[in-house]
Amino acid sequence: MARLTFRQAREEDHAPIVAAIRTWWGGTRTPDEARELSLLLPRLFLQHFAATSLILEGADAPAGAGSRAAGGGPAGPGHESGGAAGAAPGGVGAVGAAVDGGATGVAAGVAGNLPPARSGGGHPGGARPAGPAADGALWVDESAAAGLHAAGGLRTADAGDRPGRPLAGFLIGFHSPDRPGTAYIHFVGVHPGLRQHGIARALYGRFFARATSARRPEVRAIVSPANKPSIAFHHAMGFVPDGGDYESDGVPVHRDYDGPGHDRISFRRLLSGAPAVAG
Ligand SMILES: CC(C)(COP(=O)(O)OP(=O)(O)OC[C@H]1O[C@@H](n2cnc3c(N)ncnc32)[C@H](O)[C@@H]1OP(=O)(O)O)[C@@H](O)C(=O)NCCC(=O)NCCS
């Protein structure tokens, strides 16, 4: 089993996250569309909303994996020996339990407000948490870790005392300055080889916990009607569409929400157990 760890985002994560948007969104966007989408994440998000944004990263390259590439660029040649063989997207093992309370400083005591953590029994391969229950980590089997270390994989930026690590997922979100009870998720992305194993659920869970502890009972997210996986994911996470002008595949859509031709679904979820917000 290999360990993935959560941490708060930093400004230096901007480049690898932009690179991730340009490549990880390939299932629902053309390369030009993905590039255009990445412009919706200017550096300011990592300068002003890093405290509420999350990174999930792998461990350093396994022994013999060779050198690393920093700052989100493609891994260097020496990196190719890091277990790329057999690491085809989708050929990933299961992810263990998501736990909370670690890297993001989420307050203890709100864990009961989280969406249910993934249990090992629900995953292909029956992965189990392999570490202490409250270490803020996810566990994936070795084939998943190999995928993260594959050539061309993205790495987080070097940070002071340690080198960058493989980028497994990220969440960019913030607590609305204008709406005291609302938290907003702007982007979430998971490495293509690690999807549908509970990683985005775990990222949302940590964001929800922090929103709850900050007395933000409402979480919002905007999704393009073309992004069917994201729509399915948000439904699975308990979000409901908030209004709309017409329906697309049964989901209400706001016409021209983000400008002419940019229709959007406005998703909203209320967090149970969040303290009421005065005023
Ligand atoms: C959308 C995305 C973030 C989901 O990440 P993920 O780690 O695969 O999601 P999870 O495994 O945590 O899934 C959580 C729930 O959503 C559901 N779900 C996730 N992806 C789904 C899909 N493609 N189709 C149907 N349901 C899906 C899961 O079945 C799961 O439901 P369950 O717990 O009831 O079984 C991921 O597909 C991704 O990174 N896509 C590209 C980027 C993107 O479009 N981001 C969203 C817009 S900003």
Coordinates of C-alpha atoms and ligand atoms in Angstrom, one line a residue:
M1 CA 0.0 0.0 0.0
A2 CA 1.2 3.5 -0.7
R3 CA 0.2 6.6 1.2
L4 CA -1.3 9.8 -0.2
T5 CA -1.4 12.8 2.1
F6 CA -3.6 15.9 2.3
R7 CA -2.2 19.3 2.9
Q8 CA -3.2 22.9 2.5
A9 CA -2.5 24.3 -0.9
R10 CA 0.3 26.9 -1.5
E11 CA 1.0 29.5 -4.1
E12 CA 3.7 27.3 -5.6
D13 CA 1.0 24.8 -6.5
H14 CA -0.5 27.1 -9.1
A15 CA 1.7 25.8 -12.0
P16 CA 1.1 22.1 -11.4
I17 CA -2.7 22.7 -10.9
V18 CA -2.9 24.6 -14.1
A19 CA -1.1 21.8 -15.9
A20 CA -3.5 19.3 -14.3
I21 CA -6.5 21.2 -15.6
R22 CA -5.0 21.2 -19.1
T23 CA -4.5 17.4 -19.1
W24 CA -6.8 15.8 -16.5
W25 CA -10.0 17.4 -18.1
G26 CA -9.4 15.6 -21.4
G27 CA -12.4 13.4 -21.0
T28 CA -14.9 16.2 -21.3
R29 CA -12.8 19.0 -23.1
T30 CA -10.8 19.4 -26.2
P31 CA -7.2 20.6 -25.5
D32 CA -8.2 24.1 -26.5
E33 CA -11.2 24.0 -24.2
A34 CA -9.1 22.7 -21.4
R35 CA -6.5 25.5 -21.9
E36 CA -9.3 28.0 -21.8
L37 CA -10.7 26.4 -18.7
S38 CA -7.3 26.7 -17.0
L39 CA -7.6 30.5 -17.4
L40 CA -10.4 30.3 -14.8
L41 CA -7.7 29.6 -12.2
P42 CA -5.5 32.6 -12.1
R43 CA -2.7 32.7 -9.6
L44 CA -4.8 34.8 -7.2
F45 CA -6.7 31.7 -6.1
L46 CA -3.5 30.3 -4.7
Q47 CA -2.5 33.6 -3.2
H48 CA -5.8 34.4 -1.5
F49 CA -7.7 31.2 -1.1
A50 CA -4.9 28.7 -0.4
A51 CA -6.0 28.2 3.2
T52 CA -9.3 26.7 2.1
S53 CA -7.8 24.8 -0.8
L54 CA -6.4 21.3 -0.7
I55 CA -3.7 19.2 -2.3
L56 CA -3.5 15.4 -2.2
E57 CA -0.1 14.2 -3.1
G58 CA 1.8 10.9 -3.2
A59 CA 5.1 10.1 -1.5
D60 CA 8.4 10.8 -2.9
A61 CA 9.5 8.6 -5.7
P62 CA 10.2 5.0 -4.7
A63 CA 13.8 4.0 -4.4
G64 CA 15.3 3.6 -7.9
A65 CA 12.7 5.8 -9.5
G66 CA 15.2 8.3 -10.5
S67 CA 15.1 12.1 -10.4
R68 CA 12.1 14.3 -10.0
A69 CA 10.7 17.2 -12.1
A70 CA 9.6 20.2 -10.2
G71 CA 6.8 22.7 -10.6
G72 CA 4.3 20.6 -12.6
G73 CA 6.5 20.0 -15.6
P74 CA 6.8 16.6 -17.0
A75 CA 8.9 14.2 -15.0
G76 CA 12.4 13.9 -16.2
P77 CA 13.8 11.0 -17.9
G78 CA 15.2 9.5 -14.8
H79 CA 11.7 9.4 -13.5
E80 CA 10.5 6.9 -16.0
S81 CA 11.8 4.0 -14.1
G82 CA 9.4 4.8 -11.3
G83 CA 7.0 2.0 -12.0
A84 CA 5.4 3.4 -15.1
A85 CA 5.0 0.0 -16.6
G86 CA 1.5 -1.3 -16.3
A87 CA 0.2 2.0 -14.9
A88 CA -2.4 2.5 -17.5
P89 CA -5.1 5.0 -16.5
G90 CA -7.9 3.1 -14.9
G91 CA -5.6 0.2 -13.9
V92 CA -5.6 1.5 -10.4
G93 CA -6.1 -0.3 -7.3
A94 CA -8.4 0.6 -4.5
V95 CA -8.2 3.5 -2.1
G96 CA -8.5 3.0 1.6
A97 CA -10.5 5.0 4.1
A98 CA -10.6 8.7 4.1
V99 CA -10.0 10.2 7.5
D100 CA -9.9 13.7 8.7
G101 CA -8.3 15.9 11.2
G102 CA -4.8 16.1 9.8
A103 CA -3.1 18.4 7.4
T104 CA -5.8 21.0 6.9
G105 CA -6.3 21.7 10.6
V106 CA -10.0 20.7 10.4
A107 CA -11.5 20.9 13.8
A108 CA -12.0 17.6 15.6
G109 CA -15.6 16.9 16.5
V110 CA -17.1 17.7 13.1
A111 CA -16.2 14.5 11.5
G112 CA -19.7 13.2 12.1
N113 CA -20.8 15.8 9.6
L114 CA -18.7 14.4 6.8
P115 CA -20.1 12.3 4.0
P116 CA -19.5 8.7 4.8
A117 CA -15.9 7.7 4.6
R118 CA -15.1 5.1 2.1
S119 CA -14.7 1.7 3.7
G120 CA -12.4 -0.9 2.4
G121 CA -15.2 -3.3 1.6
G122 CA -16.7 -1.0 -1.0
H123 CA -13.7 -0.9 -3.2
P124 CA -12.4 -3.2 -5.8
G125 CA -9.6 -5.1 -4.2
G126 CA -10.9 -4.5 -0.7
A127 CA -8.3 -1.9 0.2
R128 CA -8.1 -1.1 3.9
P129 CA -6.6 1.8 5.7
A130 CA -3.1 0.8 6.5
G131 CA -2.3 3.5 9.0
P132 CA -3.5 5.1 12.1
A133 CA -7.1 6.2 11.9
A134 CA -6.6 10.0 12.2
D135 CA -3.5 10.7 10.1
G136 CA -5.3 12.5 7.3
A137 CA -4.1 10.1 4.7
L138 CA -5.5 7.9 2.0
W139 CA -4.0 4.6 1.0
V140 CA -3.8 3.2 -2.5
D141 CA -2.3 0.0 -3.7
E142 CA 1.1 0.0 -5.3
S143 CA -0.2 0.0 -8.9
A144 CA -1.9 3.3 -8.2
A145 CA 1.3 4.7 -6.8
A146 CA 3.1 3.5 -9.9
G147 CA 0.7 5.5 -12.0
L148 CA 1.4 8.6 -10.0
H149 CA 5.1 8.2 -10.6
A150 CA 4.8 7.5 -14.3
A151 CA 6.6 9.6 -16.9
G152 CA 4.7 12.7 -17.7
G153 CA 3.0 12.8 -14.3
L154 CA 2.6 16.1 -12.6
R155 CA 4.5 16.9 -9.4
T156 CA 3.8 19.6 -6.8
A157 CA 6.4 22.3 -6.5
D158 CA 9.4 21.9 -4.2
A159 CA 8.8 23.4 -0.8
G160 CA 11.6 24.4 1.4
D161 CA 12.7 21.3 3.1
R162 CA 11.4 18.7 0.7
P163 CA 11.0 18.1 -3.0
G164 CA 7.7 18.1 -4.9
R165 CA 5.6 15.0 -4.9
P166 CA 3.2 13.4 -7.4
L167 CA 0.0 15.3 -7.6
A168 CA -2.9 13.0 -6.9
G169 CA -5.7 15.5 -6.6
F170 CA -6.7 19.0 -5.6
L171 CA -9.6 21.2 -4.5
I172 CA -9.7 24.9 -4.9
G173 CA -12.4 26.5 -2.7
F174 CA -13.0 29.5 -0.5
H175 CA -15.4 30.9 2.1
S176 CA -17.4 33.6 0.5
P177 CA -16.6 37.0 1.7
D178 CA -20.1 38.3 0.7
R179 CA -22.2 35.3 1.9
P180 CA -21.3 34.5 5.5
G181 CA -22.9 31.2 5.4
T182 CA -21.5 29.9 2.2
A183 CA -18.4 28.1 1.1
Y184 CA -17.7 27.7 -2.6
I185 CA -15.8 25.0 -4.5
H186 CA -14.3 26.4 -7.7
F187 CA -12.3 23.4 -9.0
V188 CA -11.8 19.8 -8.0
G189 CA -9.6 17.4 -10.0
V190 CA -8.3 13.8 -9.5
H191 CA -5.5 12.1 -11.3
P192 CA -7.2 10.1 -14.1
G193 CA -5.7 6.9 -12.9
L194 CA -7.2 7.3 -9.4
R195 CA -10.8 8.2 -10.2
Q196 CA -13.9 6.6 -8.8
H197 CA -12.1 5.4 -5.7
G198 CA -13.3 8.0 -3.3
I199 CA -10.6 10.7 -3.6
A200 CA -12.8 13.6 -4.6
R201 CA -15.3 12.5 -1.9
A202 CA -12.5 12.7 0.6
L203 CA -11.4 16.1 -0.7
Y204 CA -15.0 17.4 -0.4
G205 CA -15.3 15.8 3.0
R206 CA -12.4 17.8 4.3
F207 CA -13.7 21.0 2.7
F208 CA -17.1 20.4 4.3
A209 CA -15.6 19.8 7.7
R210 CA -13.7 23.1 7.5
A211 CA -16.8 24.9 6.3
T212 CA -18.8 23.5 9.1
S213 CA -16.3 24.5 11.7
A214 CA -16.3 28.0 10.1
R215 CA -20.1 28.1 10.4
R216 CA -20.7 27.9 6.7
P217 CA -23.7 25.5 6.3
E218 CA -24.0 25.9 2.6
V219 CA -21.6 24.7 -0.1
R220 CA -22.0 25.8 -3.7
A221 CA -20.4 24.7 -7.0
I222 CA -21.0 25.5 -10.6
V223 CA -20.7 22.8 -13.3
S224 CA -20.9 22.9 -17.1
P225 CA -23.8 20.8 -18.5
A226 CA -21.3 19.0 -20.7
N227 CA -19.3 17.7 -17.8
K228 CA -21.4 14.6 -17.1
P229 CA -18.9 13.0 -14.7
S230 CA -18.9 16.1 -12.6
I231 CA -22.7 16.3 -12.6
A232 CA -22.9 12.6 -11.5
F233 CA -20.2 13.3 -8.9
H234 CA -22.1 16.3 -7.4
H235 CA -25.3 14.4 -7.3
A236 CA -23.6 11.6 -5.5
M237 CA -22.2 14.1 -3.0
G238 CA -25.6 15.3 -2.1
F239 CA -25.7 18.5 -4.1
V240 CA -28.9 19.6 -5.7
P241 CA -29.4 22.0 -8.7
D242 CA -30.5 25.4 -7.6
G243 CA -32.9 26.7 -10.3
G244 CA -32.5 26.9 -14.0
D245 CA -34.1 28.0 -17.3
Y246 CA -34.2 24.6 -19.1
E247 CA -33.4 21.0 -18.5
S248 CA -30.5 19.0 -20.0
D249 CA -30.7 15.3 -19.4
G250 CA -33.2 16.0 -16.6
V251 CA -30.9 18.5 -14.9
P252 CA -31.9 22.2 -14.6
V253 CA -29.5 24.5 -16.4
H254 CA -29.1 28.3 -16.2
R255 CA -28.8 29.7 -19.7
D256 CA -25.9 32.2 -20.3
Y257 CA -25.0 31.9 -16.6
D258 CA -21.4 32.8 -17.2
G259 CA -21.9 34.9 -20.3
P260 CA -23.5 34.3 -23.7
G261 CA -23.3 30.7 -24.6
H262 CA -21.9 29.7 -21.2
D263 CA -24.7 27.8 -19.6
R264 CA -24.2 26.3 -16.2
I265 CA -25.7 24.2 -13.5
S266 CA -25.7 25.8 -10.1
F267 CA -25.2 23.1 -7.4
R268 CA -25.9 23.6 -3.8
R269 CA -25.6 21.4 -0.7
L270 CA -26.5 22.1 2.9
L271 CA -24.2 20.6 5.5
S272 CA -26.1 18.9 8.2
G273 CA -25.1 19.7 11.7
A274 CA -23.6 23.0 10.8
P275 CA -24.3 25.7 13.4
A276 CA -26.8 28.3 12.3
V277 CA -25.4 31.6 11.0
A278 CA -26.7 34.7 12.6
G279 CA -27.9 37.6 10.5
Ligands
LIG1 C1 -15.3 14.6 -11.1 C2 -14.1 14.0 -10.4 C3 -13.5 15.1 -9.6 C4 -14.6 12.9 -9.5 O1 -13.5 12.4 -8.7 P1 -13.4 10.9 -8.2 O2 -12.3 10.8 -7.2 O3 -13.4 10.0 -9.3 O4 -14.8 10.8 -7.4 P2 -15.1 9.8 -6.2 O5 -14.5 8.5 -6.5 O6 -14.8 10.4 -4.9 O7 -16.7 9.6 -6.3 C5 -17.6 10.1 -5.4 C6 -19.0 9.7 -5.9 O8 -19.2 10.3 -7.2 C7 -19.5 9.3 -8.1 N1 -18.8 9.5 -9.3 C8 -17.6 10.0 -9.5 N2 -17.3 10.1 -10.8 C9 -18.4 9.6 -11.5 C10 -18.7 9.4 -12.8 N3 -17.8 9.6 -13.8 N4 -19.9 8.9 -13.2 C11 -20.8 8.6 -12.2 N5 -20.6 8.8 -10.9 C12 -19.4 9.3 -10.5 C13 -19.0 8.0 -7.5 O9 -19.7 6.9 -8.0 C14 -19.2 8.3 -6.0 O10 -20.5 7.9 -5.6 P3 -20.7 6.9 -4.4 O11 -19.9 7.3 -3.3 O12 -22.2 7.0 -4.2 O13 -20.3 5.6 -5.0 C15 -13.1 13.4 -11.4 O14 -13.8 12.6 -12.3 C16 -12.3 14.4 -12.2 O15 -11.2 14.8 -11.7 N6 -12.7 14.8 -13.4 C17 -12.0 15.8 -14.2 C18 -12.1 17.1 -13.5 C19 -13.5 17.7 -13.4 O16 -14.4 17.6 -14.2 N7 -13.8 18.3 -12.2 C20 -15.1 18.7 -11.8 C21 -15.4 20.1 -12.3 S1 -14.4 21.4 -11.5

